[in-house]
Amino acid sequence: MKMWSGRFRQSLDAEFERWQRSFGFDKRLLKYEIEASGAHARALKSAGVLSADDLISILEGLQQIEKQAAASPAFLEDEEAEDVHHFVEKQLVTLIGEAGYKLHSGRSRNEQIATDLRLYVRAAIDQLRAELAELCDVMADRAEQSADAAMPAYTHLQRAEPVLVGHWLLAYVQMFLRDAGRLADCRKRGNVCPLGSGAVAGATVPLDRTTMAESLGFDRPTANSLDATSDRDFAIEFVNALSLLAVHLSRWAEEMILFSSQEYAFIGLPEPYSTGSSAMPQKKNPDLLELVRGKSGRVLGNATALSAVLKGLPLAYNKDLQETQEPVFAAAEALLQMLPLVTGWMKSVVFHFARMLESTQSGFLNAWAAATYLVQRGVPSRLAHEKIGKAVQMCLERNCELQQLPLESLRALSPAFGEDFYQSITLAAVLAAHDVPGGTAPARVRQAIRMAREQIESLREEVHAHA
Ligand code: ARG
């Protein structure tokens, strides 16, 4: 039986009927539909709408549906169910008879879908944050294992200054920790319960909304029924947080692709995550990275799609809202699949430290440190910059590096140059000079790894507390 056929004389056009169904994708919400229905049933009992026997058989029926769904995917192949709400009602009636129809007393699918989707997003956030903790932990491991290995850092993709490999990796850890933080913010704001909001104006049965909210782990009931049944801000925030995470993953992928090319050769692609070419026998291609970069684009699309669906909707529920589900599922699933692969890749990538080191030896990565040497000897910064610029010019003419210029050539530029200049522009000295919190001096990087570990640990504890 349909959930709404009473006032209709004609049946639905068959093609329209198929086309408007959402069960094909909202079956993902079954678990949450069952949980929320259980909370609603208990509230109906307290409100005197259900007898104790009705309640027991409804709860048992719901449990049975969940069991059957877990046991056989074929159970969910239902060509009749309009959506997950209809599916549960149908199955419940099959299992327990007419009492199953009592479950819908005082509620509307408008509040149900709003609730189910919140529960889905909340669970996805917890899983994603756990995955982010794993990824950050592996990156911190790789940072720690890299010890004092150095590499060039780039601005404008031109060699700029040397950094520790660990410092470079920790930059990504910071991005991903911010992503975890954004997801936590989204979880907090979204953790309110629409149940009891009815179709638009609130339930017509005196349901204890606070008890329903608490039993589902929500912080409190939503405050306004019009808003609650049509609000998808939590979904938009969630998918936008994922789109930023996707941007980070895509930047990471792009840099790894670049660094794996023979032109850089900083990293060796792990074979278990790379593929060959059907034509060129020598090829090892960075497919995982390229697919991360490609799939990230689709997540940005999901975020745009969601906002586009919402932007024209008057209050309150409109069927357009059904279109908000798929972008949420697509983005969540894309990242839940991607993150463990990225973590696996990070675990197995090979760093070519010797090649990275070699790249720090040319390209004047010590030029800023050289200027600082002059500054410390009283030369005004702008003039020091100019002098070292001239020294670089000399080097370019002679095809050498700053440390290879004889002292007399340097002294011709400025009398402030002394023998100790050479000592101050060695790789070790340049690295050590960046001795500020957040800088690349080895001791600072070791401290940063410890701090990142603490952040990862508290992320893990938060995830654990929600489990
Ligand atoms: N499948 C619908 C959705 O996802 C459920 C709500 C239907 N509400 C309605 N008034 N037709 O939005």
Short mmCIF file of C-alpha atoms and ligand atoms in Angstrom, two decimals:
data_model
loop_
_atom_site.label_atom_id
_atom_site.label_comp_id
_atom_site.label_asym_id
_atom_site.label_seq_id
_atom_site.Cartn_x
_atom_site.Cartn_y
_atom_site.Cartn_z
CA MET A 1 0.00 0.00 0.00
CA LYS A 2 1.20 3.49 -0.86
CA MET A 3 1.65 5.99 1.93
CA TRP A 4 -0.66 8.55 0.35
CA SER A 5 -3.07 7.07 -2.22
CA GLY A 6 -6.43 7.85 -0.58
CA ARG A 7 -7.26 11.05 -2.42
CA PHE A 8 -6.12 9.80 -5.83
CA ARG A 9 -8.44 8.39 -8.46
CA GLN A 10 -5.78 7.54 -11.03
CA SER A 11 -2.62 5.59 -10.57
CA LEU A 12 0.77 7.07 -11.28
CA ASP A 13 2.28 7.10 -14.71
CA ALA A 14 4.61 4.10 -14.60
CA GLU A 15 7.63 5.99 -15.83
CA PHE A 16 7.06 8.86 -13.40
CA GLU A 17 6.59 6.39 -10.60
CA ARG A 18 9.97 4.78 -11.27
CA TRP A 19 11.68 8.09 -11.81
CA GLN A 20 10.56 9.73 -8.56
CA ARG A 21 11.54 6.86 -6.29
CA SER A 22 14.50 7.43 -3.99
CA PHE A 23 14.82 3.94 -2.55
CA GLY A 24 17.61 3.15 -5.00
CA PHE A 25 19.87 5.49 -3.04
CA ASP A 26 18.19 6.17 0.29
CA LYS A 27 18.38 2.47 1.19
CA ARG A 28 21.72 3.57 2.63
CA LEU A 29 19.69 5.21 5.38
CA LEU A 30 17.92 2.04 6.50
CA LYS A 31 19.91 1.68 9.70
CA TYR A 32 19.11 5.27 10.71
CA GLU A 33 15.48 4.99 9.64
CA ILE A 34 15.16 2.03 11.96
CA GLU A 35 16.89 3.75 14.87
CA ALA A 36 14.78 6.88 14.49
CA SER A 37 11.61 4.84 14.10
CA GLY A 38 12.39 3.05 17.34
CA ALA A 39 12.73 6.39 19.15
CA HIS A 40 9.46 7.59 17.62
CA ALA A 41 7.67 4.38 18.60
CA ARG A 42 8.77 4.73 22.22
CA ALA A 43 7.56 8.33 22.25
CA LEU A 44 4.21 7.20 20.83
CA LYS A 45 3.91 4.69 23.65
CA SER A 46 4.63 7.39 26.25
CA ALA A 47 2.07 9.63 24.56
CA GLY A 48 -0.53 6.91 24.90
CA VAL A 49 -0.88 6.25 21.18
CA LEU A 50 0.69 2.80 21.21
CA SER A 51 -0.06 0.01 23.67
CA ALA A 52 2.81 -1.83 25.32
CA ASP A 53 2.13 -4.77 23.02
CA ASP A 54 2.12 -2.58 19.91
CA LEU A 55 5.42 -1.10 20.97
CA ILE A 56 7.02 -4.48 21.53
CA SER A 57 5.91 -5.86 18.22
CA ILE A 58 6.96 -2.70 16.37
CA LEU A 59 10.41 -2.74 17.98
CA GLU A 60 10.82 -6.43 17.26
CA GLY A 61 9.65 -5.92 13.69
CA LEU A 62 12.14 -3.10 13.18
CA GLN A 63 14.91 -5.27 14.54
CA GLN A 64 13.88 -8.08 12.24
CA ILE A 65 14.02 -5.75 9.21
CA GLU A 66 17.54 -4.71 10.12
CA LYS A 67 18.58 -8.35 10.51
CA GLN A 68 17.12 -9.38 7.19
CA ALA A 69 18.78 -6.47 5.44
CA ALA A 70 22.13 -7.45 6.94
CA ALA A 71 21.64 -11.09 6.00
CA SER A 72 20.71 -10.59 2.38
CA PRO A 73 21.20 -7.66 0.01
CA ALA A 74 18.37 -9.09 -2.12
CA PHE A 75 15.98 -8.10 0.66
CA LEU A 76 16.57 -4.51 -0.40
CA GLU A 77 15.63 -5.13 -4.00
CA ASP A 78 12.14 -3.76 -3.80
CA GLU A 79 10.58 -2.35 -6.96
CA GLU A 80 7.61 -0.96 -5.10
CA ALA A 81 9.05 0.93 -2.18
CA GLU A 82 9.00 4.63 -2.89
CA ASP A 83 11.70 5.41 -0.39
CA VAL A 84 13.33 3.98 2.71
CA HIS A 85 10.45 5.19 4.87
CA HIS A 86 7.89 3.41 2.72
CA PHE A 87 10.08 0.31 2.60
CA VAL A 88 10.23 0.03 6.39
CA GLU A 89 6.50 0.55 6.74
CA LYS A 90 5.79 -2.11 4.10
CA GLN A 91 8.10 -4.63 5.68
CA LEU A 92 6.82 -3.90 9.15
CA VAL A 93 3.25 -4.53 8.08
CA THR A 94 4.33 -7.76 6.39
CA LEU A 95 5.97 -8.85 9.63
CA ILE A 96 3.55 -7.69 12.31
CA GLY A 97 0.33 -6.88 10.46
CA GLU A 98 -1.82 -3.74 10.78
CA ALA A 99 -0.09 -2.60 13.97
CA GLY A 100 2.77 -1.67 11.64
CA TYR A 101 0.67 1.17 10.24
CA LYS A 102 0.43 2.72 13.71
CA LEU A 103 4.11 3.62 13.66
CA HIS A 104 3.46 6.56 11.35
CA SER A 105 1.10 8.20 13.87
CA GLY A 106 1.96 11.85 14.39
CA ARG A 107 4.97 11.87 12.11
CA SER A 108 5.88 12.80 8.56
CA ARG A 109 8.53 11.61 6.17
CA ASN A 110 9.69 15.23 6.08
CA GLU A 111 11.06 15.01 9.60
CA GLN A 112 12.20 11.41 9.06
CA ILE A 113 14.43 12.14 6.12
CA ALA A 114 15.82 15.21 7.90
CA THR A 115 16.65 12.99 10.88
CA ASP A 116 18.04 10.03 8.94
CA LEU A 117 20.31 12.21 6.87
CA ARG A 118 21.66 13.91 9.99
CA LEU A 119 22.41 10.52 11.49
CA TYR A 120 24.15 9.43 8.29
CA VAL A 121 26.26 12.60 8.17
CA ARG A 122 27.17 12.26 11.84
CA ALA A 123 28.33 8.66 11.39
CA ALA A 124 30.26 9.57 8.24
CA ILE A 125 31.97 12.41 10.09
CA ASP A 126 33.11 10.03 12.81
CA GLN A 127 34.48 7.57 10.27
CA LEU A 128 36.18 10.28 8.24
CA ARG A 129 37.80 11.78 11.32
CA ALA A 130 39.12 8.36 12.29
CA GLU A 131 40.57 7.98 8.78
CA LEU A 132 42.13 11.43 8.96
CA ALA A 133 43.79 10.49 12.25
CA GLU A 134 45.29 7.42 10.57
CA LEU A 135 46.57 9.41 7.63
CA CYS A 136 48.08 12.12 9.84
CA ASP A 137 49.71 9.50 12.01
CA VAL A 138 51.37 7.83 9.02
CA MET A 139 52.54 11.20 7.76
CA ALA A 140 53.99 11.98 11.18
CA ASP A 141 55.75 8.58 11.11
CA ARG A 142 57.25 9.37 7.74
CA ALA A 143 58.27 12.80 9.00
CA GLU A 144 59.96 11.24 12.02
CA GLN A 145 61.72 8.59 9.92
CA SER A 146 63.03 11.29 7.60
CA ALA A 147 65.10 12.62 10.52
CA ASP A 148 67.35 15.44 9.28
CA ALA A 149 66.98 14.76 5.55
CA ALA A 150 66.62 17.99 3.61
CA MET A 151 64.97 19.02 0.38
CA PRO A 152 64.29 22.24 -1.48
CA ALA A 153 61.13 24.16 -0.66
CA TYR A 154 59.58 26.05 -3.52
CA THR A 155 57.73 29.29 -4.00
CA HIS A 156 56.35 29.92 -7.48
CA LEU A 157 57.66 26.39 -8.07
CA GLN A 158 61.18 27.87 -8.08
CA ARG A 159 63.76 26.69 -5.57
CA ALA A 160 63.46 28.94 -2.53
CA GLU A 161 65.02 27.63 0.69
CA PRO A 162 65.94 24.25 2.10
CA VAL A 163 63.58 22.53 4.53
CA LEU A 164 63.55 19.22 6.32
CA VAL A 165 61.55 16.52 4.55
CA GLY A 166 59.70 16.16 7.84
CA HIS A 167 58.75 19.83 7.76
CA TRP A 168 57.31 19.39 4.27
CA LEU A 169 55.23 16.39 5.34
CA LEU A 170 53.95 18.16 8.44
CA ALA A 171 52.47 20.86 6.22
CA TYR A 172 50.01 18.27 4.97
CA VAL A 173 49.32 17.07 8.50
CA GLN A 174 48.22 20.60 9.40
CA MET A 175 45.82 20.73 6.43
CA PHE A 176 44.25 17.42 7.34
CA LEU A 177 43.97 18.31 11.02
CA ARG A 178 42.09 21.45 10.03
CA ASP A 179 39.80 19.28 7.92
CA ALA A 180 39.14 17.09 10.94
CA GLY A 181 38.38 20.23 12.95
CA ARG A 182 35.94 21.52 10.36
CA LEU A 183 34.14 18.19 10.39
CA ALA A 184 33.92 18.38 14.18
CA ASP A 185 32.37 21.87 13.97
CA CYS A 186 29.87 20.60 11.45
CA ARG A 187 29.05 17.63 13.67
CA LYS A 188 28.42 19.86 16.65
CA ARG A 189 26.06 22.26 14.87
CA GLY A 190 24.27 19.45 13.06
CA ASN A 191 23.69 17.26 16.08
CA VAL A 192 20.08 18.31 16.76
CA CYS A 193 16.99 16.20 16.31
CA PRO A 194 14.13 17.04 13.92
CA LEU A 195 11.86 14.27 15.26
CA GLY A 196 8.58 15.72 16.46
CA SER A 197 8.61 18.47 13.82
CA GLY A 198 5.88 16.71 11.84
CA ALA A 199 5.28 17.68 8.24
CA VAL A 200 5.86 21.39 8.74
CA ALA A 201 4.18 22.75 11.87
CA GLY A 202 5.12 20.25 14.59
CA ALA A 203 3.71 16.92 15.69
CA THR A 204 0.01 16.66 16.49
CA VAL A 205 0.71 14.08 19.17
CA PRO A 206 2.40 15.13 22.45
CA LEU A 207 5.74 13.50 21.76
CA ASP A 208 8.58 13.92 24.21
CA ARG A 209 11.06 15.45 21.82
CA THR A 210 13.88 15.68 24.33
CA THR A 211 13.78 11.99 25.11
CA MET A 212 13.69 11.14 21.40
CA ALA A 213 16.65 13.42 20.75
CA GLU A 214 18.69 12.00 23.61
CA SER A 215 17.98 8.41 22.75
CA LEU A 216 19.49 9.01 19.31
CA GLY A 217 22.56 10.74 20.72
CA PHE A 218 21.48 14.22 19.60
CA ASP A 219 22.27 17.16 21.84
CA ARG A 220 18.68 18.50 21.77
CA PRO A 221 15.58 18.78 19.59
CA THR A 222 15.60 21.33 16.75
CA ALA A 223 13.98 24.65 17.62
CA ASN A 224 11.62 25.30 14.72
CA SER A 225 9.58 22.81 12.75
CA LEU A 226 9.57 24.73 9.46
CA ASP A 227 13.32 25.01 9.60
CA ALA A 228 13.89 21.48 10.86
CA THR A 229 12.01 19.82 8.03
CA SER A 230 13.67 21.85 5.29
CA ASP A 231 17.11 22.62 6.71
CA ARG A 232 20.00 20.95 4.91
CA ASP A 233 22.70 23.29 6.20
CA PHE A 234 24.33 20.36 7.95
CA ALA A 235 24.60 18.59 4.61
CA ILE A 236 25.98 21.66 2.87
CA GLU A 237 28.51 22.25 5.65
CA PHE A 238 29.51 18.61 5.55
CA VAL A 239 30.00 18.42 1.81
CA ASN A 240 31.79 21.77 1.77
CA ALA A 241 34.15 20.54 4.47
CA LEU A 242 34.71 17.48 2.29
CA SER A 243 35.27 19.63 -0.74
CA LEU A 244 38.05 21.46 1.11
CA LEU A 245 39.49 18.14 2.22
CA ALA A 246 39.34 17.08 -1.42
CA VAL A 247 41.19 20.26 -2.41
CA HIS A 248 43.92 19.34 0.07
CA LEU A 249 44.13 15.78 -1.19
CA SER A 250 44.26 17.02 -4.75
CA ARG A 251 47.11 19.44 -3.98
CA TRP A 252 48.92 16.63 -2.22
CA ALA A 253 48.37 14.32 -5.20
CA GLU A 254 49.58 16.94 -7.65
CA GLU A 255 52.77 17.54 -5.69
CA MET A 256 53.47 13.83 -5.37
CA ILE A 257 52.94 13.38 -9.11
CA LEU A 258 55.38 16.19 -9.77
CA PHE A 259 57.95 14.85 -7.33
CA SER A 260 57.70 11.35 -8.79
CA SER A 261 58.49 12.52 -12.30
CA GLN A 262 62.04 11.86 -13.52
CA GLU A 263 62.58 15.61 -13.59
CA TYR A 264 62.40 15.76 -9.78
CA ALA A 265 62.83 12.10 -8.85
CA PHE A 266 62.32 12.92 -5.15
CA ILE A 267 60.02 9.97 -4.59
CA GLY A 268 59.62 6.46 -5.91
CA LEU A 269 56.05 5.41 -6.66
CA PRO A 270 54.96 2.36 -4.67
CA GLU A 271 54.21 -0.46 -7.10
CA PRO A 272 51.11 -1.73 -5.29
CA TYR A 273 49.47 1.62 -6.03
CA SER A 274 50.78 2.28 -9.53
CA THR A 275 50.02 0.85 -12.94
CA GLY A 276 51.87 0.25 -16.18
CA SER A 277 51.16 1.25 -19.72
CA SER A 278 49.69 -1.19 -22.22
CA ALA A 279 51.90 0.40 -24.87
CA MET A 280 55.12 1.68 -23.28
CA PRO A 281 56.83 -1.13 -21.39
CA GLN A 282 58.95 1.17 -19.21
CA LYS A 283 56.05 3.10 -17.67
CA LYS A 284 55.05 3.20 -14.02
CA ASN A 285 52.20 5.63 -13.68
CA PRO A 286 50.88 7.42 -10.59
CA ASP A 287 47.28 6.28 -11.05
CA LEU A 288 46.28 6.49 -7.42
CA LEU A 289 47.42 10.09 -7.29
CA GLU A 290 45.76 10.97 -10.55
CA LEU A 291 42.47 9.43 -9.49
CA VAL A 292 42.61 11.27 -6.17
CA ARG A 293 43.10 14.48 -8.12
CA GLY A 294 40.29 13.57 -10.52
CA LYS A 295 37.79 12.33 -7.96
CA SER A 296 38.42 15.43 -5.84
CA GLY A 297 36.98 17.46 -8.68
CA ARG A 298 33.76 15.52 -8.44
CA VAL A 299 33.51 16.23 -4.71
CA LEU A 300 33.72 19.96 -5.46
CA GLY A 301 30.88 19.31 -7.89
CA ASN A 302 28.84 17.63 -5.14
CA ALA A 303 29.20 20.72 -2.95
CA THR A 304 28.05 22.99 -5.76
CA ALA A 305 25.15 20.68 -6.63
CA LEU A 306 23.87 20.75 -3.06
CA SER A 307 23.84 24.52 -2.72
CA ALA A 308 22.23 24.81 -6.14
CA VAL A 309 19.36 22.54 -5.06
CA LEU A 310 18.74 24.56 -1.92
CA LYS A 311 19.05 28.10 -3.17
CA GLY A 312 15.58 28.44 -4.66
CA LEU A 313 13.49 26.71 -2.02
CA PRO A 314 10.74 28.49 -0.14
CA LEU A 315 9.94 27.11 3.31
CA ALA A 316 9.46 24.39 4.17
CA TYR A 317 9.77 20.85 2.73
CA ASN A 318 9.90 20.59 -1.06
CA LYS A 319 10.52 17.42 -2.96
CA ASP A 320 13.67 19.03 -4.40
CA LEU A 321 15.20 18.15 -1.04
CA GLN A 322 15.29 14.53 -2.11
CA GLU A 323 18.03 15.66 -4.49
CA THR A 324 20.24 16.63 -1.57
CA GLN A 325 20.91 13.04 -0.64
CA GLU A 326 23.02 11.80 -3.52
CA PRO A 327 25.66 14.54 -3.37
CA VAL A 328 26.04 13.79 0.35
CA PHE A 329 26.45 10.06 -0.27
CA ALA A 330 28.74 10.57 -3.24
CA ALA A 331 31.08 12.92 -1.40
CA ALA A 332 31.16 10.87 1.80
CA GLU A 333 31.76 7.62 -0.05
CA ALA A 334 34.40 9.12 -2.32
CA LEU A 335 36.43 10.28 0.67
CA LEU A 336 35.84 7.21 2.78
CA GLN A 337 37.26 5.13 -0.06
CA MET A 338 40.06 7.53 -0.85
CA LEU A 339 41.53 8.18 2.57
CA PRO A 340 42.63 4.63 3.46
CA LEU A 341 44.24 4.34 0.00
CA VAL A 342 46.07 7.62 0.48
CA THR A 343 47.24 6.36 3.88
CA GLY A 344 48.44 3.10 2.33
CA TRP A 345 50.26 5.03 -0.38
CA MET A 346 51.91 7.31 2.18
CA LYS A 347 53.09 4.28 4.12
CA SER A 348 54.79 2.75 1.12
CA VAL A 349 56.11 5.68 -0.89
CA VAL A 350 59.92 5.70 -1.16
CA PHE A 351 61.78 8.94 -0.50
CA HIS A 352 64.94 9.47 -2.50
CA PHE A 353 66.79 11.44 0.15
CA ALA A 354 70.07 11.58 -1.76
CA ARG A 355 68.39 13.12 -4.76
CA MET A 356 66.54 15.62 -2.57
CA LEU A 357 69.80 16.53 -0.88
CA GLU A 358 71.52 16.99 -4.22
CA SER A 359 68.75 19.39 -5.24
CA THR A 360 69.45 21.55 -2.21
CA GLN A 361 73.04 22.07 -3.40
CA SER A 362 72.25 24.34 -6.33
CA GLY A 363 69.85 27.13 -7.08
CA PHE A 364 71.02 29.48 -4.32
CA LEU A 365 68.78 28.10 -1.59
CA ASN A 366 71.10 29.85 0.86
CA ALA A 367 70.73 33.33 -0.64
CA TRP A 368 68.34 34.62 1.99
CA ALA A 369 70.58 33.24 4.73
CA ALA A 370 73.51 34.99 3.03
CA ALA A 371 71.65 38.29 3.13
CA THR A 372 70.84 37.68 6.79
CA TYR A 373 74.56 37.24 7.42
CA LEU A 374 75.10 40.80 6.20
CA VAL A 375 72.10 42.08 8.16
CA GLN A 376 73.62 40.65 11.32
CA ARG A 377 76.73 42.64 10.52
CA GLY A 378 74.79 45.88 10.38
CA VAL A 379 74.02 46.11 6.66
CA PRO A 380 70.44 47.38 6.19
CA SER A 381 68.27 44.59 4.90
CA ARG A 382 67.35 46.13 1.56
CA LEU A 383 71.04 46.80 0.78
CA ALA A 384 72.05 43.33 1.95
CA HIS A 385 69.44 41.91 -0.41
CA GLU A 386 70.91 43.96 -3.23
CA LYS A 387 74.49 42.81 -2.46
CA ILE A 388 73.56 39.15 -2.42
CA GLY A 389 71.59 39.70 -5.62
CA LYS A 390 74.82 40.95 -7.18
CA ALA A 391 76.70 37.97 -5.76
CA VAL A 392 74.11 35.66 -7.38
CA GLN A 393 74.66 37.50 -10.66
CA MET A 394 78.40 36.83 -10.34
CA CYS A 395 77.70 33.15 -9.69
CA LEU A 396 75.47 32.92 -12.74
CA GLU A 397 78.30 34.32 -14.85
CA ARG A 398 80.82 31.91 -13.37
CA ASN A 399 78.40 29.00 -13.17
CA CYS A 400 78.93 28.44 -9.46
CA GLU A 401 77.12 28.74 -6.12
CA LEU A 402 77.50 31.45 -3.47
CA GLN A 403 79.77 29.33 -1.29
CA GLN A 404 82.16 28.98 -4.21
CA LEU A 405 82.80 32.71 -4.60
CA PRO A 406 86.21 33.71 -3.26
CA LEU A 407 86.23 36.07 -0.30
CA GLU A 408 87.86 38.87 -2.27
CA SER A 409 85.04 38.89 -4.80
CA LEU A 410 82.56 39.08 -1.96
CA ARG A 411 84.52 41.81 -0.19
CA ALA A 412 84.45 43.81 -3.40
CA LEU A 413 80.69 43.87 -2.91
CA SER A 414 80.77 44.65 0.80
CA PRO A 415 83.49 44.88 3.44
CA ALA A 416 81.08 43.22 5.86
CA PHE A 417 81.89 39.78 4.42
CA GLY A 418 84.27 37.74 6.57
CA GLU A 419 85.72 34.21 6.58
CA ASP A 420 82.79 33.07 8.77
CA PHE A 421 80.40 33.80 5.91
CA TYR A 422 80.98 30.35 4.42
CA GLN A 423 80.12 28.64 7.65
CA SER A 424 76.85 30.58 7.89
CA ILE A 425 75.53 29.41 4.52
CA THR A 426 76.12 25.67 4.74
CA LEU A 427 72.97 23.58 4.47
CA ALA A 428 73.09 22.70 8.17
CA ALA A 429 73.55 26.33 9.18
CA VAL A 430 70.75 27.53 6.93
CA LEU A 431 68.36 24.92 8.28
CA ALA A 432 69.33 25.63 11.89
CA ALA A 433 68.87 29.35 11.36
CA HIS A 434 65.10 28.92 10.86
CA ASP A 435 64.79 28.54 14.58
CA VAL A 436 61.27 29.77 15.32
CA PRO A 437 58.15 27.81 16.24
CA GLY A 438 56.77 26.49 12.96
CA GLY A 439 60.16 26.85 11.26
CA THR A 440 62.33 24.17 9.74
CA ALA A 441 65.24 24.09 12.22
CA PRO A 442 65.66 20.39 13.11
CA ALA A 443 64.81 20.89 16.78
CA ARG A 444 61.68 22.83 15.80
CA VAL A 445 60.62 20.08 13.44
CA ARG A 446 61.08 17.46 16.15
CA GLN A 447 58.96 19.62 18.43
CA ALA A 448 56.36 20.03 15.67
CA ILE A 449 56.17 16.26 15.24
CA ARG A 450 55.50 15.90 18.97
CA MET A 451 52.80 18.56 18.83
CA ALA A 452 51.19 16.96 15.79
CA ARG A 453 51.15 13.63 17.61
CA GLU A 454 49.32 15.28 20.50
CA GLN A 455 46.75 16.76 18.12
CA ILE A 456 46.30 13.38 16.46
CA GLU A 457 45.90 11.73 19.85
CA SER A 458 43.17 14.14 20.94
CA LEU A 459 41.46 13.68 17.58
CA ARG A 460 41.50 9.94 18.22
CA GLU A 461 40.10 10.44 21.72
CA GLU A 462 37.26 12.59 20.40
CA VAL A 463 36.41 10.00 17.76
CA HIS A 464 36.55 7.29 20.38
CA ALA A 465 34.23 9.20 22.71
CA HIS A 466 31.61 9.34 19.95
CA ALA A 467 31.86 5.65 19.12
N1 ARG B 1 12.10 10.54 -0.12
C1 ARG B 1 11.74 11.83 0.40
C2 ARG B 1 13.01 12.69 0.48
O1 ARG B 1 14.05 12.17 0.37
C3 ARG B 1 11.17 11.68 1.76
C4 ARG B 1 10.27 12.77 2.15
C5 ARG B 1 9.03 12.76 1.35
N2 ARG B 1 8.12 13.79 1.78
C6 ARG B 1 7.08 14.16 1.04
N3 ARG B 1 6.35 15.10 1.53
N4 ARG B 1 6.82 13.63 -0.13
O2 ARG B 1 12.96 13.88 0.62
#
